[in-house]
Tab-separated table of N, CA and C in Angstrom:
chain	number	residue	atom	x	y	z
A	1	UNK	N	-16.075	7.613	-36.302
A	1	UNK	CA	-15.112	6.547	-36.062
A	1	UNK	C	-14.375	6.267	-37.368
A	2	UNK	N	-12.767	5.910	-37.127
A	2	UNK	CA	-12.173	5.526	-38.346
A	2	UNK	C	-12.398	4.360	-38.948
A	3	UNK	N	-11.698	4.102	-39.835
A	3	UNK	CA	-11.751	2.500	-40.100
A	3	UNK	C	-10.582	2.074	-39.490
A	4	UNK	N	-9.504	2.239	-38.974
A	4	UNK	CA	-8.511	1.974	-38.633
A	4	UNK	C	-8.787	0.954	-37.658
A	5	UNK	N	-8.772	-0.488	-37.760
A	5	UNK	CA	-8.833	-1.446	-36.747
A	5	UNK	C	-7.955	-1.636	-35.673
A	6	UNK	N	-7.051	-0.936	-35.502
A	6	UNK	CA	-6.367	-0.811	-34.032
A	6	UNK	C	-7.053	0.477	-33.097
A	7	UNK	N	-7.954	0.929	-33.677
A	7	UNK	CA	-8.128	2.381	-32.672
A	7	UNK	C	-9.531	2.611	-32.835
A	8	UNK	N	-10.374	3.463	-32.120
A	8	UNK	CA	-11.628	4.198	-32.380
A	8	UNK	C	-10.783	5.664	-32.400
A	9	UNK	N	-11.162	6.385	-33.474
A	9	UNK	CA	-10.783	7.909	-32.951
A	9	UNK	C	-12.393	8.876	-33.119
A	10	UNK	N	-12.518	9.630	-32.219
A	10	UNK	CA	-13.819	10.338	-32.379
A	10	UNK	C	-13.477	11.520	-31.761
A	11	UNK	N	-14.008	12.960	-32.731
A	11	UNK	CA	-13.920	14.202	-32.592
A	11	UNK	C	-15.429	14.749	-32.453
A	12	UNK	N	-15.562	15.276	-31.057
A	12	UNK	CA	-16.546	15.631	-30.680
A	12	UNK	C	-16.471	16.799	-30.435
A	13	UNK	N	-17.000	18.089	-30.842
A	13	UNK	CA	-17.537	19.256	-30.031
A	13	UNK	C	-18.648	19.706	-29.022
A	14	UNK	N	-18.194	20.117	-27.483
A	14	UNK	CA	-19.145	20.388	-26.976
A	14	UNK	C	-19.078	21.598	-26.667
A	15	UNK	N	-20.316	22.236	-26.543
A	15	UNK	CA	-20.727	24.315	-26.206
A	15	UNK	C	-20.043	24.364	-24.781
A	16	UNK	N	-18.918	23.645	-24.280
A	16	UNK	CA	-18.579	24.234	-23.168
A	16	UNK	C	-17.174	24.624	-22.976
A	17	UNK	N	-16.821	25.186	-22.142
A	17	UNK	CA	-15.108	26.113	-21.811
A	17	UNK	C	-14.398	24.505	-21.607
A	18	UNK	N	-13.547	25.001	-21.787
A	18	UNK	CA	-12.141	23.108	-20.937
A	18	UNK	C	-12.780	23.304	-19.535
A	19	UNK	N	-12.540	24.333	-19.065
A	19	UNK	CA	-12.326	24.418	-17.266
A	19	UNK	C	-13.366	23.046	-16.412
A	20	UNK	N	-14.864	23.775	-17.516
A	20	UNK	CA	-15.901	22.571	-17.380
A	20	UNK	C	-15.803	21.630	-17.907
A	21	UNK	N	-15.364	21.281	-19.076
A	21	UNK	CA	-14.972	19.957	-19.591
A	21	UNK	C	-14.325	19.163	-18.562
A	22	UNK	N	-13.376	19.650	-17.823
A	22	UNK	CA	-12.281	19.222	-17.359
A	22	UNK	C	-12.779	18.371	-16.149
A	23	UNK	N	-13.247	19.586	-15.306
A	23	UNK	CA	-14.378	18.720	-14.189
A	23	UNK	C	-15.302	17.595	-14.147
A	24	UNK	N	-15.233	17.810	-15.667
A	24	UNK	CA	-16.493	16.010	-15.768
A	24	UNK	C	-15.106	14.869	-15.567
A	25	UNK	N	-13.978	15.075	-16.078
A	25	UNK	CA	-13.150	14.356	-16.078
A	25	UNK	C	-12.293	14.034	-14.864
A	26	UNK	N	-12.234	14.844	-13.819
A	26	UNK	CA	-11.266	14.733	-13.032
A	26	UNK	C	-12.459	14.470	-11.354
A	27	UNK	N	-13.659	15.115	-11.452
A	27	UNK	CA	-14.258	15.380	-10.495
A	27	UNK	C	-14.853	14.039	-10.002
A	28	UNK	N	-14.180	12.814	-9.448
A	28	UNK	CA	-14.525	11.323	-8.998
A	28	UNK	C	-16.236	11.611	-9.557
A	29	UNK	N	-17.366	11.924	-8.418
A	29	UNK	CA	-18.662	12.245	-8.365
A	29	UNK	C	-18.813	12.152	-10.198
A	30	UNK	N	-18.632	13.295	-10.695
A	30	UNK	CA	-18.695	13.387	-11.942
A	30	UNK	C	-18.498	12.296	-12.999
A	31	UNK	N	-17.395	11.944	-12.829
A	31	UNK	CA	-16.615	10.632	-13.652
A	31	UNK	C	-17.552	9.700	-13.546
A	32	UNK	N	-17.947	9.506	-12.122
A	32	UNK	CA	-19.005	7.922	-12.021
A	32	UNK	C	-20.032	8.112	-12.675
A	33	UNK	N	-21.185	9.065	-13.181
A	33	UNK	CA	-21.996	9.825	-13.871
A	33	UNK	C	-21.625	9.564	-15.102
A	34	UNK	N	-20.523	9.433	-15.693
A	34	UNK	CA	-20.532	9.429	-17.403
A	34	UNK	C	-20.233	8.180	-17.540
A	35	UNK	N	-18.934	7.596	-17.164
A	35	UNK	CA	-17.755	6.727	-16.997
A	35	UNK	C	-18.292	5.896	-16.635
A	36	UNK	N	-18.834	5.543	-15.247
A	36	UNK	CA	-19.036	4.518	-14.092
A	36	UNK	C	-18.180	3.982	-13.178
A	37	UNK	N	-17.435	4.565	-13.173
A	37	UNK	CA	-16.154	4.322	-11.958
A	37	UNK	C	-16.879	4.544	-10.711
A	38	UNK	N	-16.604	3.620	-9.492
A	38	UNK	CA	-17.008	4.160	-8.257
A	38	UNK	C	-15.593	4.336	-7.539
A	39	UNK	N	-14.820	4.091	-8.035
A	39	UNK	CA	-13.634	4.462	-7.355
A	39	UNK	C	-12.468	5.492	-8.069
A	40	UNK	N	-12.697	6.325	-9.011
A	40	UNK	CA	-11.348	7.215	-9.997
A	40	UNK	C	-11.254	8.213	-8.639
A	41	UNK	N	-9.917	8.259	-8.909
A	41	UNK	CA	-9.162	9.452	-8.449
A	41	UNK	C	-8.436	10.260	-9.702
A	42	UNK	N	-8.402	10.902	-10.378
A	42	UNK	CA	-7.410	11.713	-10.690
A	42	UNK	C	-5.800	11.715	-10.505
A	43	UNK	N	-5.162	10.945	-9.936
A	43	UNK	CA	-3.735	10.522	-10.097
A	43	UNK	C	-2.940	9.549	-10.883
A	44	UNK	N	-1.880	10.315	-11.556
A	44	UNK	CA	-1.042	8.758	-11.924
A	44	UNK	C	-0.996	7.863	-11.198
A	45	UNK	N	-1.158	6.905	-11.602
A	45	UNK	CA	-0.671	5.304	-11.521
A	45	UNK	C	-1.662	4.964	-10.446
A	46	UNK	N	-2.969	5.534	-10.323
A	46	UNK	CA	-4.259	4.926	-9.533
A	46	UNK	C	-5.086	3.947	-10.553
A	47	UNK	N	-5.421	2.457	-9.844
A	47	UNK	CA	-6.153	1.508	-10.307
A	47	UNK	C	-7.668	1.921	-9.784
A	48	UNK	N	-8.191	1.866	-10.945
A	48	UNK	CA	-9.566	1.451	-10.637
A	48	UNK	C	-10.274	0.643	-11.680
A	49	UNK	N	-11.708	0.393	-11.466
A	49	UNK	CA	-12.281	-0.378	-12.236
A	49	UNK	C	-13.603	-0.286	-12.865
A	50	UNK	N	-14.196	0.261	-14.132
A	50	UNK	CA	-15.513	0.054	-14.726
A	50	UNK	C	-16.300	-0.977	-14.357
A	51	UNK	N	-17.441	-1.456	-14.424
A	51	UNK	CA	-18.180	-2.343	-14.534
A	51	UNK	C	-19.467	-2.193	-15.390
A	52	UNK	N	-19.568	-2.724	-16.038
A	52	UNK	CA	-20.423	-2.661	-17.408
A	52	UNK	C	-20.873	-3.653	-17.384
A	53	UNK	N	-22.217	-3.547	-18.819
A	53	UNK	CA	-23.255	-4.902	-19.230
A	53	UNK	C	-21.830	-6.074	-19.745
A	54	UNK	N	-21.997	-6.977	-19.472
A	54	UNK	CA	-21.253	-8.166	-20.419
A	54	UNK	C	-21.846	-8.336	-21.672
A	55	UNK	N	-20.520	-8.569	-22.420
A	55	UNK	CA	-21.404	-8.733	-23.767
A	55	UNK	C	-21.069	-10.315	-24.064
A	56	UNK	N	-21.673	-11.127	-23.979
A	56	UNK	CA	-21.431	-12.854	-24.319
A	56	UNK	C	-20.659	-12.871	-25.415
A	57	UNK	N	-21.152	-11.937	-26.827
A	57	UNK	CA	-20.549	-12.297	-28.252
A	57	UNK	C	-19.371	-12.039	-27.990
A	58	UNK	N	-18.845	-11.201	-27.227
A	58	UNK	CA	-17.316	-10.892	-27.269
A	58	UNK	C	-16.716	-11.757	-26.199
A	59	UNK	N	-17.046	-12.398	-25.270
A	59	UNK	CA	-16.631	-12.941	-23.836
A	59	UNK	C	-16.328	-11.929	-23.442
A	60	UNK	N	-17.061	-10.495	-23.259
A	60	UNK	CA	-16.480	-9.320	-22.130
A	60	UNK	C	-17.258	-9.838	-21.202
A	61	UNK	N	-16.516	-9.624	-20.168
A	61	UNK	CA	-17.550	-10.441	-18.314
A	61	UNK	C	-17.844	-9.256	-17.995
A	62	UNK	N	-17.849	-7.736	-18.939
A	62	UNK	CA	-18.561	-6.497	-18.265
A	62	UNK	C	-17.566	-5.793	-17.416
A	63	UNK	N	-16.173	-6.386	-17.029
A	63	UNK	CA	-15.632	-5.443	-16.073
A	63	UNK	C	-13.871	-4.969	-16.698
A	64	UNK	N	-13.839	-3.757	-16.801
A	64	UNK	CA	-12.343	-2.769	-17.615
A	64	UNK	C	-12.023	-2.673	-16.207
A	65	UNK	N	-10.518	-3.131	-16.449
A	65	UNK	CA	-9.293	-2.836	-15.152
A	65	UNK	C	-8.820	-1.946	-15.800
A	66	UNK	N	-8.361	-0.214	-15.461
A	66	UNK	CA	-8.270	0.584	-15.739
A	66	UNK	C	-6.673	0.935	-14.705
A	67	UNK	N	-6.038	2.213	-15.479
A	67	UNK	CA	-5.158	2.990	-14.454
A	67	UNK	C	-4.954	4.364	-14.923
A	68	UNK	N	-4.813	5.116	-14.425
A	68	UNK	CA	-4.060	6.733	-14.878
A	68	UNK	C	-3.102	6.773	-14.940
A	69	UNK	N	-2.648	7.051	-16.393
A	69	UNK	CA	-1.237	6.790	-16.989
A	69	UNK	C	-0.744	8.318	-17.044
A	70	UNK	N	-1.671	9.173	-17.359
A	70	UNK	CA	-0.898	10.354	-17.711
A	70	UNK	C	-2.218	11.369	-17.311
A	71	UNK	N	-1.784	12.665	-17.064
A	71	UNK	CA	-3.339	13.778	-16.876
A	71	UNK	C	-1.976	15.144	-17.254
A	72	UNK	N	-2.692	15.937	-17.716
A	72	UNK	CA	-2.469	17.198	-18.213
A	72	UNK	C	-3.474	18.024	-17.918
A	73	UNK	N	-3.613	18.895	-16.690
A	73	UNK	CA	-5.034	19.511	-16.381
A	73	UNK	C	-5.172	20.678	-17.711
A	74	UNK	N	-6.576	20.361	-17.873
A	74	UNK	CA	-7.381	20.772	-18.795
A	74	UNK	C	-7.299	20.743	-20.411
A	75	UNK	N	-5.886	20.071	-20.620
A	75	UNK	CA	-5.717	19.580	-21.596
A	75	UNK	C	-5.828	17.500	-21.780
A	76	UNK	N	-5.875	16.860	-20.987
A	76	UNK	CA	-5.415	15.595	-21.508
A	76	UNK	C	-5.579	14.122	-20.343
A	77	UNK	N	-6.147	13.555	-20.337
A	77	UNK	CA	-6.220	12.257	-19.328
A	77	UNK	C	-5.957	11.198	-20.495
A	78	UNK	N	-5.608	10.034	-19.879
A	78	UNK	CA	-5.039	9.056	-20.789
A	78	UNK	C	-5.260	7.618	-19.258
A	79	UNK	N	-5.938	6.891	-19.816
A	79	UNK	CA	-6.224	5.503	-18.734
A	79	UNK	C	-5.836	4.684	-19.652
A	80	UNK	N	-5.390	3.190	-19.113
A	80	UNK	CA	-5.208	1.664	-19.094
A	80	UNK	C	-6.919	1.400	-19.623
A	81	UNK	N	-7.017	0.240	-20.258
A	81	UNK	CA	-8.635	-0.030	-20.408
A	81	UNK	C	-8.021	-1.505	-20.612
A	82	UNK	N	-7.968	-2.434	-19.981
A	82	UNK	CA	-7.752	-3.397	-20.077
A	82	UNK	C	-9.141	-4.923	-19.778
A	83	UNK	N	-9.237	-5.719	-20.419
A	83	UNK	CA	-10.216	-6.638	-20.693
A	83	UNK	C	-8.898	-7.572	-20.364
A	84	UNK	N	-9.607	-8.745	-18.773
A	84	UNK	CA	-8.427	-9.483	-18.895
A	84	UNK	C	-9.275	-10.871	-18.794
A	85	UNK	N	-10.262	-10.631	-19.663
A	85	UNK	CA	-11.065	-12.135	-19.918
A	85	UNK	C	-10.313	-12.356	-21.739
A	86	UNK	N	-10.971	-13.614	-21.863
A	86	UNK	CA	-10.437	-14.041	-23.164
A	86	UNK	C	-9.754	-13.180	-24.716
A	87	UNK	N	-10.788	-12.246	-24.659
A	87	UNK	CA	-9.803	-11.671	-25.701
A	87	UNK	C	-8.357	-10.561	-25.196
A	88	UNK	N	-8.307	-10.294	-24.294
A	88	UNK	CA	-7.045	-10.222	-23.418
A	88	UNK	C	-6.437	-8.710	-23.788
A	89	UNK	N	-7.582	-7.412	-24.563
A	89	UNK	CA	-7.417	-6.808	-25.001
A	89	UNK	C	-6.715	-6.130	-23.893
A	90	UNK	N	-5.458	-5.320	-24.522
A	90	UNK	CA	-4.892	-4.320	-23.576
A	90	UNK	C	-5.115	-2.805	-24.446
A	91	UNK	N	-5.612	-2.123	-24.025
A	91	UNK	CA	-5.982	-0.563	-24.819
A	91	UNK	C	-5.279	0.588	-23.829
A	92	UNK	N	-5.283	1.714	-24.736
A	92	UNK	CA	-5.459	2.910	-23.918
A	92	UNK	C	-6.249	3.807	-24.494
A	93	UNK	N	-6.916	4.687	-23.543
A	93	UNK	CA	-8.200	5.598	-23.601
A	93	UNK	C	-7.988	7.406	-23.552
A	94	UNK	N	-7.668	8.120	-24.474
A	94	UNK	CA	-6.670	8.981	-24.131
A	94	UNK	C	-8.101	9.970	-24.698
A	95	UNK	N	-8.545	11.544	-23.889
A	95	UNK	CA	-9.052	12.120	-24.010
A	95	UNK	C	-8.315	13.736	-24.159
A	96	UNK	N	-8.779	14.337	-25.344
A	96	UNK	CA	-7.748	15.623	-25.162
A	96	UNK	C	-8.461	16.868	-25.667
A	97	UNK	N	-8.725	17.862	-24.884
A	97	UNK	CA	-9.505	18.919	-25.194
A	97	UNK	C	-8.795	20.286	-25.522
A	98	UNK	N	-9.279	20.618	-26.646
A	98	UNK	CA	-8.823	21.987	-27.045
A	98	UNK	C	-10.055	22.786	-27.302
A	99	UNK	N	-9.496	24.238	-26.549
A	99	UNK	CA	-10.730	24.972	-26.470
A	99	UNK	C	-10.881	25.392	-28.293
A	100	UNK	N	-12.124	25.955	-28.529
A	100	UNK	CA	-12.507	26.166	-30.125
A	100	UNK	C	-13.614	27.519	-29.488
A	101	UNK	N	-13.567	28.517	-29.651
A	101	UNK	CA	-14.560	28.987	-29.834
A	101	UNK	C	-15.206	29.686	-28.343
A	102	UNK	N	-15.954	29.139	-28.389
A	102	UNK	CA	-17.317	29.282	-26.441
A	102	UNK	C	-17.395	27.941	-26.087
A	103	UNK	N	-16.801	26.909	-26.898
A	103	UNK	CA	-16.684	25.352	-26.459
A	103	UNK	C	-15.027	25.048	-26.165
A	104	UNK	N	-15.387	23.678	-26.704
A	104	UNK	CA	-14.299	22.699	-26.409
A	104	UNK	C	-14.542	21.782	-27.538
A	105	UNK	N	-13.488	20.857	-28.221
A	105	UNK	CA	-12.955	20.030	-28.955
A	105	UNK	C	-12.685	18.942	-28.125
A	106	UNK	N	-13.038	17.844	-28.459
A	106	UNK	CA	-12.933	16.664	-27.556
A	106	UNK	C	-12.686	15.942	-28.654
A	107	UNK	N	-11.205	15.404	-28.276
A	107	UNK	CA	-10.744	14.447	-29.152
A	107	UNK	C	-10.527	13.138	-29.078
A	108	UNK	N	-10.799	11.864	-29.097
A	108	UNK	CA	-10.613	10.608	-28.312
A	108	UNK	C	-9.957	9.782	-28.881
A	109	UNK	N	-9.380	9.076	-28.215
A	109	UNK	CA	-8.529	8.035	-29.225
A	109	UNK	C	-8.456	6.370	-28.028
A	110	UNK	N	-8.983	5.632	-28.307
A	110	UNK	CA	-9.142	4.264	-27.958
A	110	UNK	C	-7.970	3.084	-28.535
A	111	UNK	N	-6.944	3.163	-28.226
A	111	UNK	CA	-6.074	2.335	-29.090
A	111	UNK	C	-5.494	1.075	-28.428
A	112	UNK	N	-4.899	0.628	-29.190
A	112	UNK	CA	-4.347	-0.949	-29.024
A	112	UNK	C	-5.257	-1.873	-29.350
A	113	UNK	N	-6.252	-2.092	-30.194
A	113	UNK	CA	-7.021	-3.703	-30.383
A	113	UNK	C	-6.041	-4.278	-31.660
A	114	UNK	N	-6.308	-5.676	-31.675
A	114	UNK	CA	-5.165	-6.219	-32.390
A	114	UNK	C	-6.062	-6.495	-33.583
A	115	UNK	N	-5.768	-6.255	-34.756
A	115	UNK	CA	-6.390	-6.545	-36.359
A	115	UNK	C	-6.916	-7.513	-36.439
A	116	UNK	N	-6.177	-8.747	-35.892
A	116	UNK	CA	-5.978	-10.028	-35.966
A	116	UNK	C	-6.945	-11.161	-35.182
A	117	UNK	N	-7.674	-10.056	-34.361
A	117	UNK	CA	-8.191	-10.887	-32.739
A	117	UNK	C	-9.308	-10.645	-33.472
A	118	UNK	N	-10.418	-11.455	-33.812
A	118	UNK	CA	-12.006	-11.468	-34.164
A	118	UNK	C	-12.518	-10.715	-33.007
A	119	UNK	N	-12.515	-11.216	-31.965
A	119	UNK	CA	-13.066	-10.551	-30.198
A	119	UNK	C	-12.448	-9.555	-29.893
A	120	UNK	N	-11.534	-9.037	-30.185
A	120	UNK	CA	-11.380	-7.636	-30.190
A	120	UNK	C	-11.937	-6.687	-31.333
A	121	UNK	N	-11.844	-7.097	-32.425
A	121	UNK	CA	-12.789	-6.371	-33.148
A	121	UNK	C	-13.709	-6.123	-33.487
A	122	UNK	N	-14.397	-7.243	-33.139
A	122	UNK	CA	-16.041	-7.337	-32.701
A	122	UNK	C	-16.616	-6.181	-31.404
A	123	UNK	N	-15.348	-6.389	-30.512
A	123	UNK	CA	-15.298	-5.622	-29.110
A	123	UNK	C	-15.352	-3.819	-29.515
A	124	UNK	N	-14.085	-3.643	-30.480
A	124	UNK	CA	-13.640	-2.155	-31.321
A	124	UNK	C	-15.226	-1.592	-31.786
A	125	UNK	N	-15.905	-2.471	-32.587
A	125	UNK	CA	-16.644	-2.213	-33.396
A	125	UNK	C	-17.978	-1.841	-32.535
A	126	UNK	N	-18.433	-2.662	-31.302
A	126	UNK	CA	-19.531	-2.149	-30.444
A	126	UNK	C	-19.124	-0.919	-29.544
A	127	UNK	N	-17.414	-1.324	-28.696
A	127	UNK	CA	-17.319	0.242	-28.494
A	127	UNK	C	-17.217	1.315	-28.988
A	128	UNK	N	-16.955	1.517	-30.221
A	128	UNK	CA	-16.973	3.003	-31.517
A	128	UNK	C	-18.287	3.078	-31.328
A	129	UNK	N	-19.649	2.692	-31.464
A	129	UNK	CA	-20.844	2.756	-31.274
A	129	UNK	C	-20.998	3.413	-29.838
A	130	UNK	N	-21.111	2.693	-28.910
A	130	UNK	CA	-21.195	2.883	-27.837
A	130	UNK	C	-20.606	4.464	-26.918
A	131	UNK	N	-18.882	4.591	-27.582
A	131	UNK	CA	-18.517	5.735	-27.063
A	131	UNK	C	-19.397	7.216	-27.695
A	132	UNK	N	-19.902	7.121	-28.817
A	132	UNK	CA	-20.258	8.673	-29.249
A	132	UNK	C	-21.826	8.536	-28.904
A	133	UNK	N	-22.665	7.315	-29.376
A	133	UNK	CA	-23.940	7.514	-29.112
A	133	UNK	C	-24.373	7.012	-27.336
A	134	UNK	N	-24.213	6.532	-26.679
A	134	UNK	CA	-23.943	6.482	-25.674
A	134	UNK	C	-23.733	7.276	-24.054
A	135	UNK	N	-22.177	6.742	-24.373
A	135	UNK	CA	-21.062	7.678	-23.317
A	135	UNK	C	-21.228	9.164	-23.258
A	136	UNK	N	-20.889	9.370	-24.904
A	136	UNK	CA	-20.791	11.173	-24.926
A	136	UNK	C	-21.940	11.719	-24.645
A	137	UNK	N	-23.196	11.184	-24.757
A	137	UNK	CA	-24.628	11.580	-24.817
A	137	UNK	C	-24.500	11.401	-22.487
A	138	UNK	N	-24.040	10.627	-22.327
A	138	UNK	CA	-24.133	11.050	-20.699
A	138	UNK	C	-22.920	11.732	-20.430
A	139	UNK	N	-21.913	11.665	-21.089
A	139	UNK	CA	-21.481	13.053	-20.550
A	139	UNK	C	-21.747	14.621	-20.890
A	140	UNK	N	-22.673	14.477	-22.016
A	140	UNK	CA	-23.345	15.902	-22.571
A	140	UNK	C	-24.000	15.833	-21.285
A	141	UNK	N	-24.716	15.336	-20.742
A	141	UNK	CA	-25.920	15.393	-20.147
A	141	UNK	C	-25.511	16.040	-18.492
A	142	UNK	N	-24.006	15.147	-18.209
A	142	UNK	CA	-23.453	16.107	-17.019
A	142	UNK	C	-23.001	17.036	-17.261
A	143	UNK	N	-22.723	17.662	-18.606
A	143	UNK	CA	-21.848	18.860	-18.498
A	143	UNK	C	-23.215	20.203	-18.573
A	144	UNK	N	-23.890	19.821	-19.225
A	144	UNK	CA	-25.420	20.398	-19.018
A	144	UNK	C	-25.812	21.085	-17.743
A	145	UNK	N	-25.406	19.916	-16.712
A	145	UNK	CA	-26.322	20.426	-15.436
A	145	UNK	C	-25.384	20.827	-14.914
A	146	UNK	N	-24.029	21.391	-15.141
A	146	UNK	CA	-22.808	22.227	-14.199
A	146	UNK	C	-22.801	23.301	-14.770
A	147	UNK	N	-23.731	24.339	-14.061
A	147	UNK	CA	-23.686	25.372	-14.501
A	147	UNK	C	-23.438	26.067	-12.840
A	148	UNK	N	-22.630	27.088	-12.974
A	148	UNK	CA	-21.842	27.901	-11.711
A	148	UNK	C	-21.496	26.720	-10.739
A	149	UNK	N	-20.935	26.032	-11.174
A	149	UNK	CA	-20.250	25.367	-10.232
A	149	UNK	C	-21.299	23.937	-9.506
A	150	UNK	N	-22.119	23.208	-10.285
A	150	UNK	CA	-23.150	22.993	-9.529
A	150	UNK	C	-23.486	21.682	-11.041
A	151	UNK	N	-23.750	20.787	-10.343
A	151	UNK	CA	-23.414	19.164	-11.548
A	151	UNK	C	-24.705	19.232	-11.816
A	152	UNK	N	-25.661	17.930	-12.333
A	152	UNK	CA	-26.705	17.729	-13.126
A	152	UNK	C	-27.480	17.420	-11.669
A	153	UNK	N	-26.981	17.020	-10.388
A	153	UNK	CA	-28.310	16.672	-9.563
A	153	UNK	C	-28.484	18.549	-8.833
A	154	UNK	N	-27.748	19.604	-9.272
A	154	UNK	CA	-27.802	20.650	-8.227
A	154	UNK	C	-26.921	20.866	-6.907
A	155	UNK	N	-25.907	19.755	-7.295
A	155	UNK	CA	-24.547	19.807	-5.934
A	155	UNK	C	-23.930	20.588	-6.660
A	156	UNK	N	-23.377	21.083	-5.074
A	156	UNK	CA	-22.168	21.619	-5.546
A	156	UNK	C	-20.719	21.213	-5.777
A	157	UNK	N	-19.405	21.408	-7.089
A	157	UNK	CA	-18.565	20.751	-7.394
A	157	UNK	C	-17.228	20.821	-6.271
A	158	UNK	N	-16.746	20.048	-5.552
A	158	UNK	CA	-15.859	20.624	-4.761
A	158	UNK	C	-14.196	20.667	-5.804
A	159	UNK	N	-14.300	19.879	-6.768
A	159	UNK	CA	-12.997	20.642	-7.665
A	159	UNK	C	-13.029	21.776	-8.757
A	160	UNK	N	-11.696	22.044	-8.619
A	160	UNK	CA	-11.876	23.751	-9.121
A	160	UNK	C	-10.499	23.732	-9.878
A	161	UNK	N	-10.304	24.102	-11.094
A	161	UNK	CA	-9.455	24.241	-11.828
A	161	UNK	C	-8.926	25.176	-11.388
A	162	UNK	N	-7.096	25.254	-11.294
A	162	UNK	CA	-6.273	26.141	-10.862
A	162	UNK	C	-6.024	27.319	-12.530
């Protein structure tokens, strides 16, 4: 994580192709597994919504109003992450993979918290934590169990990169 108080940026490598990267990202089933969405679709300008622990110190009530702003298959998703309790944070969540190697490059960028807002940076500072030790650690964990086409419980994936 940077120090840059408007953003988290985190560069992650994982041992897998985009194609599979991609599927943790776009595949609803999948997404709810890392993410927690019970409702993502994969389209611009679809609302959905996280629900998470609340954190009191920050007044988060636990729930991100989210949207799909932009997708670039196998290169790029980009969501709304919006907190519309007191600290009134408006962010965006932009994920972008470049293949490296027999893996993938996972690049993240969390932006918009305001310098200025204590509760947003209090907020910045637990999610930079949270996204690499965390998040990425359950989405290692689904990209693990998709091997030939087939997620971490042994289903099979019904999306398929063109």
């Amino acid at each position: 994580m940077t120090d840059d108080p408007r953003a988290i940026r985190l560069d992650e490598f994982v041992p897998y192709p985009p194609d599979r990267v991609w599927r943790a990202f776009v595949e609803p089933r999948l997404v709810t597994k890392w993410l927690g969405p019970e409702d993502f679709q994969p389209v611009v300008g679809h609302r959905f919504t996280i629900v998470t622990q609340a954190v009191p110190t920050t007044k988060f009530d636990g729930v991100i109003h989210c949207q799909v702003l932009a997708i670039e298959p196998e290169r790029m998703l980009r969501i709304s992450w919006d907190d519309h309790g007191p600290s009134g944070a408006r962010c965006t969540a932009t994920w972008r993979l470049v293949a490296e190697g027999h893996g993938t490059r996972l690049f993240f960028d969390h932006e918009g918290f305001d310098p200025d807002d204590e509760l947003q940076q209090r907020a910045r500072r637990i999610m930079g934590g949270g996204w690499r030790s965390w998040l990425f650690s359950r989405l290692e964990t689904v990209l693990a169990g998709d091997t030939a086409g087939q997620d971490a419980t042994g289903e099979g994936l019904p999306y398929r990169p063109r």
